[in-house]
Amino acid sequence: MLLLFCVPLTLLSLGIVNNVWILFTLYLLAGFGMAGIGMGVMHDAIHGSYSKNKKINALLGYSFNLIGANSSVWRIQHNVLHHTYTNIEDADDDLNAPFFLRFSPHAKHYWVHQFQHIYIWFFYGISTISWVTSKDFVRLKRYRDMGFFNKKNEYNKELGAMIAWKLLYYTYALILPLIMLPFSWGIILLAFISMHIVTGLLVSIVFQIAHIMPGTDFPLPNEDGVIDDNWYGHQFATTSNFSPKSKVLFWLIGGLNYQVEHHVLPDVCHIHYKDLTSIVKETAAEFGMPYHVKKSMMHAIIDHTKMLRSLGKKQEVSSSMA
């Protein structure tokens, strides 16, 4: 995955490409590599499951910075907020969206939401451009206000490092090709955006069809701020697998078609999910917990679209949709 991302961009930065079709092909390949790094390398590393060696995990975690994002912000957003408070409104930051998107039945409804199942794909496509350009800065400040960066100068150091990594990313991914290649800036920018559309669609779809689904729960805490279910039961109820038999998809997205296994065993490397799935499924049945799975990615996308359409309706939907 690192090669799939780095080799095409290296060829572009060297200025040896003089065919517009090769230009777009290389950027599109880099888009698949970028998604693969995010889901198959960085994801395990920041969870501490890529290796038993903490230094290797830390080193490979920086691959997220290499593709323009920020590993420190992701660790809080994903490891802490998403995995602890999955599908809980105002706690799971993956549900935090602009006003024109509604990912929870408990979020405020606006009239525009009735069309979100149509226009959502555009925003999924540009999600990583937004991510590497502005969203990380917004989240860094919000997480500081939440008390995550409270050591002396910790926020300023993280902000400085974030700016440096993003400047590095834009330098080799866009600026050097603009300087070195014999194409207009508009063509190169369009090819760069196409890379992000590939990455954005892949990453957004994989993470969204794991949780924003008709069969998953969106529980709320009681008046004491407590969720009724235990943590494992909560993960089973809010998470869904898809396309469990696809070896190609398993490789491409770092095993995240086995989201249930990942959520109940987040410290286990994704290469073991296939071997664990029968044990996890049997355990769910033994304790009367749901085990959500869609037989293909297309079935999952169709159901996700139905869920978005349902969430777009004005009336409140139940926290668990059958």
CSV table of C-alpha atoms in Angstrom, one decimal:
chain,number,residue,atom,x,y,z
A,1,MET,CA,0.0,0.0,0.0
A,2,LEU,CA,2.9,2.3,0.7
A,3,LEU,CA,4.3,1.6,-2.7
A,4,LEU,CA,0.9,2.0,-4.4
A,5,PHE,CA,0.8,5.5,-3.0
A,6,CYS,CA,4.5,6.6,-3.1
A,7,VAL,CA,5.6,5.2,-6.5
A,8,PRO,CA,3.0,7.0,-8.6
A,9,LEU,CA,3.5,10.3,-6.8
A,10,THR,CA,7.3,9.9,-7.1
A,11,LEU,CA,7.0,9.4,-10.9
A,12,LEU,CA,4.8,12.5,-11.1
A,13,SER,CA,7.1,14.6,-9.0
A,14,LEU,CA,10.1,13.6,-11.2
A,15,GLY,CA,8.3,15.2,-14.2
A,16,ILE,CA,8.8,12.1,-16.5
A,17,VAL,CA,5.1,11.8,-17.4
A,18,ASN,CA,4.0,13.5,-20.6
A,19,ASN,CA,0.6,11.7,-21.3
A,20,VAL,CA,-2.5,13.0,-19.6
A,21,TRP,CA,-4.0,9.5,-19.3
A,22,ILE,CA,-0.9,8.3,-17.5
A,23,LEU,CA,-1.2,11.4,-15.3
A,24,PHE,CA,-4.7,10.5,-14.2
A,25,THR,CA,-3.9,6.8,-13.9
A,26,LEU,CA,-1.0,7.4,-11.6
A,27,TYR,CA,-3.1,9.8,-9.4
A,28,LEU,CA,-5.9,7.2,-9.3
A,29,LEU,CA,-3.5,4.4,-8.3
A,30,ALA,CA,-2.2,6.7,-5.5
A,31,GLY,CA,-5.8,7.2,-4.4
A,32,PHE,CA,-6.2,3.5,-3.8
A,33,GLY,CA,-2.8,3.4,-2.1
A,34,MET,CA,-3.9,6.3,0.1
A,35,ALA,CA,-7.0,4.5,1.1
A,36,GLY,CA,-5.1,1.3,1.7
A,37,ILE,CA,-2.6,3.1,4.0
A,38,GLY,CA,-5.5,4.7,6.0
A,39,MET,CA,-7.4,1.4,6.4
A,40,GLY,CA,-4.7,-1.3,6.2
A,41,VAL,CA,-1.6,0.2,7.7
A,42,MET,CA,-2.3,3.3,9.8
A,43,HIS,CA,-5.5,1.9,11.3
A,44,ASP,CA,-3.9,-1.1,12.8
A,45,ALA,CA,-0.8,0.8,13.9
A,46,ILE,CA,-2.6,3.5,15.8
A,47,HIS,CA,-4.8,0.8,17.5
A,48,GLY,CA,-1.5,-0.8,18.6
A,49,SER,CA,-2.3,-4.0,16.7
A,50,TYR,CA,0.0,-3.9,13.8
A,51,SER,CA,2.9,-5.2,15.8
A,52,LYS,CA,3.8,-6.2,19.4
A,53,ASN,CA,6.6,-3.6,19.1
A,54,LYS,CA,5.2,-0.2,20.2
A,55,LYS,CA,8.0,1.6,18.2
A,56,ILE,CA,6.9,-0.1,15.0
A,57,ASN,CA,3.3,0.9,15.7
A,58,ALA,CA,4.3,4.5,16.3
A,59,LEU,CA,6.4,4.6,13.2
A,60,LEU,CA,3.7,3.2,10.9
A,61,GLY,CA,1.2,5.4,12.6
A,62,TYR,CA,3.0,8.3,11.0
A,63,SER,CA,2.0,6.9,7.6
A,64,PHE,CA,-1.3,8.8,8.3
A,65,ASN,CA,0.6,12.0,8.5
A,66,LEU,CA,2.4,11.0,5.2
A,67,ILE,CA,-1.0,11.1,3.4
A,68,GLY,CA,-1.9,14.5,4.7
A,69,ALA,CA,-3.9,13.7,7.8
A,70,ASN,CA,-2.9,13.7,11.5
A,71,SER,CA,-2.4,10.6,13.7
A,72,SER,CA,-2.9,12.4,17.0
A,73,VAL,CA,-6.3,13.8,16.0
A,74,TRP,CA,-7.3,10.4,14.6
A,75,ARG,CA,-6.3,8.6,17.8
A,76,ILE,CA,-8.8,10.8,19.7
A,77,GLN,CA,-11.5,10.8,17.1
A,78,HIS,CA,-11.4,7.1,16.4
A,79,ASN,CA,-9.8,5.1,19.2
A,80,VAL,CA,-11.3,7.1,22.1
A,81,LEU,CA,-14.5,8.7,20.9
A,82,HIS,CA,-15.7,6.3,18.2
A,83,HIS,CA,-14.8,3.0,19.7
A,84,THR,CA,-15.9,4.0,23.2
A,85,TYR,CA,-19.2,5.7,22.3
A,86,THR,CA,-20.1,4.0,19.0
A,87,ASN,CA,-23.3,5.5,17.5
A,88,ILE,CA,-24.0,7.7,20.6
A,89,GLU,CA,-25.2,11.1,19.6
A,90,ASP,CA,-22.9,14.0,20.9
A,91,ALA,CA,-20.2,11.4,21.9
A,92,ASP,CA,-19.2,9.5,18.8
A,93,ASP,CA,-17.4,12.1,16.7
A,94,ASP,CA,-18.1,10.1,13.5
A,95,LEU,CA,-21.8,11.2,13.9
A,96,ASN,CA,-20.7,14.9,14.1
A,97,ALA,CA,-21.6,16.3,10.6
A,98,PRO,CA,-22.4,19.6,9.0
A,99,PHE,CA,-26.1,20.7,9.3
A,100,PHE,CA,-26.9,19.3,5.8
A,101,LEU,CA,-26.1,15.7,6.8
A,102,ARG,CA,-28.0,13.6,9.4
A,103,PHE,CA,-26.4,10.4,10.6
A,104,SER,CA,-28.4,9.8,13.7
A,105,PRO,CA,-32.1,9.6,14.4
A,106,HIS,CA,-31.5,11.9,17.4
A,107,ALA,CA,-29.8,14.7,15.4
A,108,LYS,CA,-31.7,17.8,14.6
A,109,HIS,CA,-33.7,17.5,11.4
A,110,TYR,CA,-33.6,20.1,8.5
A,111,TRP,CA,-35.7,20.0,5.3
A,112,VAL,CA,-32.6,19.5,3.2
A,113,HIS,CA,-32.0,16.1,4.8
A,114,GLN,CA,-34.7,14.6,2.6
A,115,PHE,CA,-32.2,14.7,-0.3
A,116,GLN,CA,-29.1,13.6,1.6
A,117,HIS,CA,-29.2,10.1,0.2
A,118,ILE,CA,-28.7,11.7,-3.3
A,119,TYR,CA,-26.0,14.3,-2.6
A,120,ILE,CA,-24.1,12.4,0.1
A,121,TRP,CA,-21.9,10.8,-2.4
A,122,PHE,CA,-20.4,14.1,-3.5
A,123,PHE,CA,-19.5,14.9,0.1
A,124,TYR,CA,-18.1,11.4,0.6
A,125,GLY,CA,-15.9,12.0,-2.5
A,126,ILE,CA,-14.5,15.3,-1.2
A,127,SER,CA,-14.2,14.2,2.4
A,128,THR,CA,-10.5,13.6,2.4
A,129,ILE,CA,-9.7,16.9,0.7
A,130,SER,CA,-11.7,18.6,3.5
A,131,TRP,CA,-9.9,16.3,6.0
A,132,VAL,CA,-6.3,17.2,5.1
A,133,THR,CA,-7.1,20.8,4.4
A,134,SER,CA,-9.3,22.0,7.3
A,135,LYS,CA,-11.0,19.3,9.3
A,136,ASP,CA,-7.9,18.3,11.3
A,137,PHE,CA,-7.4,21.9,12.4
A,138,VAL,CA,-11.0,22.2,13.5
A,139,ARG,CA,-10.9,18.9,15.4
A,140,LEU,CA,-7.5,19.7,17.0
A,141,LYS,CA,-9.0,22.9,18.5
A,142,ARG,CA,-12.2,21.1,19.6
A,143,TYR,CA,-10.3,18.3,21.3
A,144,ARG,CA,-8.1,20.9,23.1
A,145,ASP,CA,-11.3,22.5,24.4
A,146,MET,CA,-12.4,19.1,25.5
A,147,GLY,CA,-9.3,18.7,27.5
A,148,PHE,CA,-7.2,16.3,25.4
A,149,PHE,CA,-4.3,18.6,24.8
A,150,ASN,CA,-3.8,20.2,28.3
A,151,LYS,CA,-0.1,19.7,28.9
A,152,LYS,CA,2.2,22.8,28.6
A,153,ASN,CA,2.7,23.8,25.0
A,154,GLU,CA,1.2,20.4,23.8
A,155,TYR,CA,-1.4,22.1,21.6
A,156,ASN,CA,1.1,24.5,20.0
A,157,LYS,CA,3.6,21.7,19.3
A,158,GLU,CA,0.9,19.5,17.8
A,159,LEU,CA,-0.4,22.4,15.7
A,160,GLY,CA,3.1,23.2,14.4
A,161,ALA,CA,3.8,19.5,13.6
A,162,MET,CA,0.4,19.3,11.8
A,163,ILE,CA,1.2,22.3,9.6
A,164,ALA,CA,4.6,20.9,8.7
A,165,TRP,CA,3.3,17.5,7.7
A,166,LYS,CA,0.5,19.0,5.6
A,167,LEU,CA,3.0,21.3,3.8
A,168,LEU,CA,5.1,18.3,3.1
A,169,TYR,CA,2.1,16.4,1.7
A,170,TYR,CA,0.9,19.1,-0.5
A,171,THR,CA,4.5,19.7,-1.7
A,172,TYR,CA,5.1,16.2,-3.1
A,173,ALA,CA,1.4,15.4,-4.0
A,174,LEU,CA,0.6,18.6,-5.8
A,175,ILE,CA,3.2,21.4,-5.9
A,176,LEU,CA,6.0,19.4,-7.4
A,177,PRO,CA,3.8,17.9,-10.1
A,178,LEU,CA,2.6,21.4,-10.9
A,179,ILE,CA,6.2,22.5,-11.3
A,180,MET,CA,7.6,19.5,-13.1
A,181,LEU,CA,4.9,18.3,-15.4
A,182,PRO,CA,4.1,19.7,-18.9
A,183,PHE,CA,0.3,20.1,-18.2
A,184,SER,CA,-1.8,23.0,-17.3
A,185,TRP,CA,-2.4,23.6,-13.6
A,186,GLY,CA,-6.1,22.9,-14.1
A,187,ILE,CA,-5.5,19.4,-15.5
A,188,ILE,CA,-3.0,18.5,-12.7
A,189,LEU,CA,-5.4,19.9,-10.1
A,190,LEU,CA,-8.3,17.9,-11.5
A,191,ALA,CA,-6.1,14.7,-11.5
A,192,PHE,CA,-5.1,15.5,-7.8
A,193,ILE,CA,-8.8,15.9,-6.9
A,194,SER,CA,-9.7,12.6,-8.7
A,195,MET,CA,-7.1,10.9,-6.4
A,196,HIS,CA,-9.0,12.2,-3.4
A,197,ILE,CA,-12.4,11.3,-4.7
A,198,VAL,CA,-11.2,7.6,-5.0
A,199,THR,CA,-9.9,7.8,-1.4
A,200,GLY,CA,-12.8,9.7,0.0
A,201,LEU,CA,-15.4,7.4,-1.5
A,202,LEU,CA,-13.6,4.2,-0.4
A,203,VAL,CA,-12.9,5.4,3.2
A,204,SER,CA,-16.3,7.1,3.8
A,205,ILE,CA,-18.3,4.1,2.4
A,206,VAL,CA,-16.4,1.5,4.4
A,207,PHE,CA,-16.7,3.3,7.7
A,208,GLN,CA,-20.3,4.4,7.2
A,209,ILE,CA,-21.8,1.1,6.1
A,210,ALA,CA,-20.4,-0.4,9.2
A,211,HIS,CA,-22.6,1.7,11.5
A,212,ILE,CA,-25.2,3.9,9.7
A,213,MET,CA,-27.4,0.9,8.8
A,214,PRO,CA,-31.1,0.0,9.2
A,215,GLY,CA,-30.3,-2.8,11.7
A,216,THR,CA,-27.8,-1.0,14.0
A,217,ASP,CA,-28.7,0.8,17.2
A,218,PHE,CA,-28.3,4.5,18.1
A,219,PRO,CA,-28.7,4.3,21.9
A,220,LEU,CA,-28.9,7.2,24.2
A,221,PRO,CA,-27.7,7.4,27.8
A,222,ASN,CA,-30.2,7.6,30.7
A,223,GLU,CA,-30.7,10.6,32.9
A,224,ASP,CA,-27.5,9.6,34.8
A,225,GLY,CA,-25.5,9.6,31.6
A,226,VAL,CA,-25.2,5.8,31.5
A,227,ILE,CA,-25.8,3.5,28.6
A,228,ASP,CA,-27.9,0.5,29.7
A,229,ASP,CA,-26.0,-2.1,27.7
A,230,ASN,CA,-22.5,-3.4,28.5
A,231,TRP,CA,-19.6,-2.4,26.2
A,232,TYR,CA,-19.5,-5.6,24.2
A,233,GLY,CA,-23.2,-5.8,23.8
A,234,HIS,CA,-23.1,-2.1,22.6
A,235,GLN,CA,-20.5,-2.9,20.0
A,236,PHE,CA,-22.5,-5.9,18.6
A,237,ALA,CA,-25.7,-3.7,18.5
A,238,THR,CA,-24.1,-0.8,16.7
A,239,THR,CA,-21.8,-2.4,14.2
A,240,SER,CA,-22.2,-4.4,11.0
A,241,ASN,CA,-20.0,-6.6,8.8
A,242,PHE,CA,-20.3,-6.8,5.0
A,243,SER,CA,-18.9,-8.9,2.1
A,244,PRO,CA,-17.2,-11.5,4.4
A,245,LYS,CA,-16.1,-13.8,1.5
A,246,SER,CA,-14.3,-11.2,-0.6
A,247,LYS,CA,-10.5,-11.7,-0.4
A,248,VAL,CA,-9.8,-8.8,-2.6
A,249,LEU,CA,-11.8,-6.4,-0.5
A,250,PHE,CA,-10.3,-7.8,2.7
A,251,TRP,CA,-6.9,-6.9,1.3
A,252,LEU,CA,-7.8,-3.5,-0.1
A,253,ILE,CA,-9.6,-2.1,3.0
A,254,GLY,CA,-7.5,-3.7,5.7
A,255,GLY,CA,-10.1,-6.3,6.8
A,256,LEU,CA,-12.6,-3.6,7.8
A,257,ASN,CA,-15.4,-5.6,6.1
A,258,TYR,CA,-15.2,-7.5,9.5
A,259,GLN,CA,-16.1,-4.5,11.5
A,260,VAL,CA,-17.8,-6.5,14.3
A,261,GLU,CA,-14.6,-8.4,15.0
A,262,HIS,CA,-12.7,-5.2,14.9
A,263,HIS,CA,-15.0,-3.4,17.3
A,264,VAL,CA,-15.1,-6.2,19.9
A,265,LEU,CA,-11.3,-6.9,19.5
A,266,PRO,CA,-9.7,-3.6,18.5
A,267,ASP,CA,-6.3,-4.6,19.7
A,268,VAL,CA,-6.1,-7.6,17.3
A,269,CYS,CA,-4.4,-7.2,13.9
A,270,HIS,CA,-6.9,-7.4,11.0
A,271,ILE,CA,-5.2,-10.4,9.4
A,272,HIS,CA,-6.8,-12.6,12.1
A,273,TYR,CA,-10.4,-11.4,11.7
A,274,LYS,CA,-11.3,-14.2,9.3
A,275,ASP,CA,-10.1,-16.8,11.8
A,276,LEU,CA,-12.0,-15.2,14.6
A,277,THR,CA,-15.3,-14.6,13.0
A,278,SER,CA,-16.9,-18.0,13.8
A,279,ILE,CA,-15.9,-17.6,17.4
A,280,VAL,CA,-17.2,-14.0,17.6
A,281,LYS,CA,-20.5,-15.0,15.9
A,282,GLU,CA,-21.0,-18.0,18.2
A,283,THR,CA,-20.3,-15.9,21.2
A,284,ALA,CA,-22.9,-13.3,20.1
A,285,ALA,CA,-25.5,-16.1,19.7
A,286,GLU,CA,-24.6,-17.6,23.0
A,287,PHE,CA,-25.3,-14.4,24.9
A,288,GLY,CA,-28.3,-13.3,22.8
A,289,MET,CA,-26.5,-10.4,21.1
A,290,PRO,CA,-27.1,-9.4,17.4
A,291,TYR,CA,-24.5,-10.2,14.8
A,292,HIS,CA,-25.1,-7.9,11.8
A,293,VAL,CA,-23.7,-8.9,8.4
A,294,LYS,CA,-24.5,-8.0,4.8
A,295,LYS,CA,-23.5,-10.6,2.2
A,296,SER,CA,-21.9,-8.1,-0.2
A,297,MET,CA,-20.6,-4.5,-0.2
A,298,MET,CA,-23.3,-3.6,-2.7
A,299,HIS,CA,-26.1,-4.9,-0.4
A,300,ALA,CA,-24.5,-2.8,2.4
A,301,ILE,CA,-24.4,0.3,0.3
A,302,ILE,CA,-28.0,-0.1,-0.8
A,303,ASP,CA,-29.1,-0.5,2.9
A,304,HIS,CA,-26.9,2.4,3.9
A,305,THR,CA,-28.7,4.5,1.3
A,306,LYS,CA,-32.0,3.4,2.6
A,307,MET,CA,-30.9,4.4,6.1
A,308,LEU,CA,-29.8,7.9,4.9
A,309,ARG,CA,-33.2,8.3,3.2
A,310,SER,CA,-35.0,7.3,6.3
A,311,LEU,CA,-32.9,9.6,8.5
A,312,GLY,CA,-33.8,12.4,6.0
A,313,LYS,CA,-37.5,12.1,6.7
A,314,LYS,CA,-39.0,14.6,9.1
A,315,GLN,CA,-40.5,12.2,11.5
A,316,GLU,CA,-38.3,10.6,14.2
A,317,VAL,CA,-37.1,7.1,13.6
A,318,SER,CA,-36.6,4.6,16.3
A,319,SER,CA,-33.1,4.0,17.7
A,320,SER,CA,-33.1,0.5,16.3
A,321,MET,CA,-34.4,0.1,12.8
A,322,ALA,CA,-35.3,-3.3,11.5
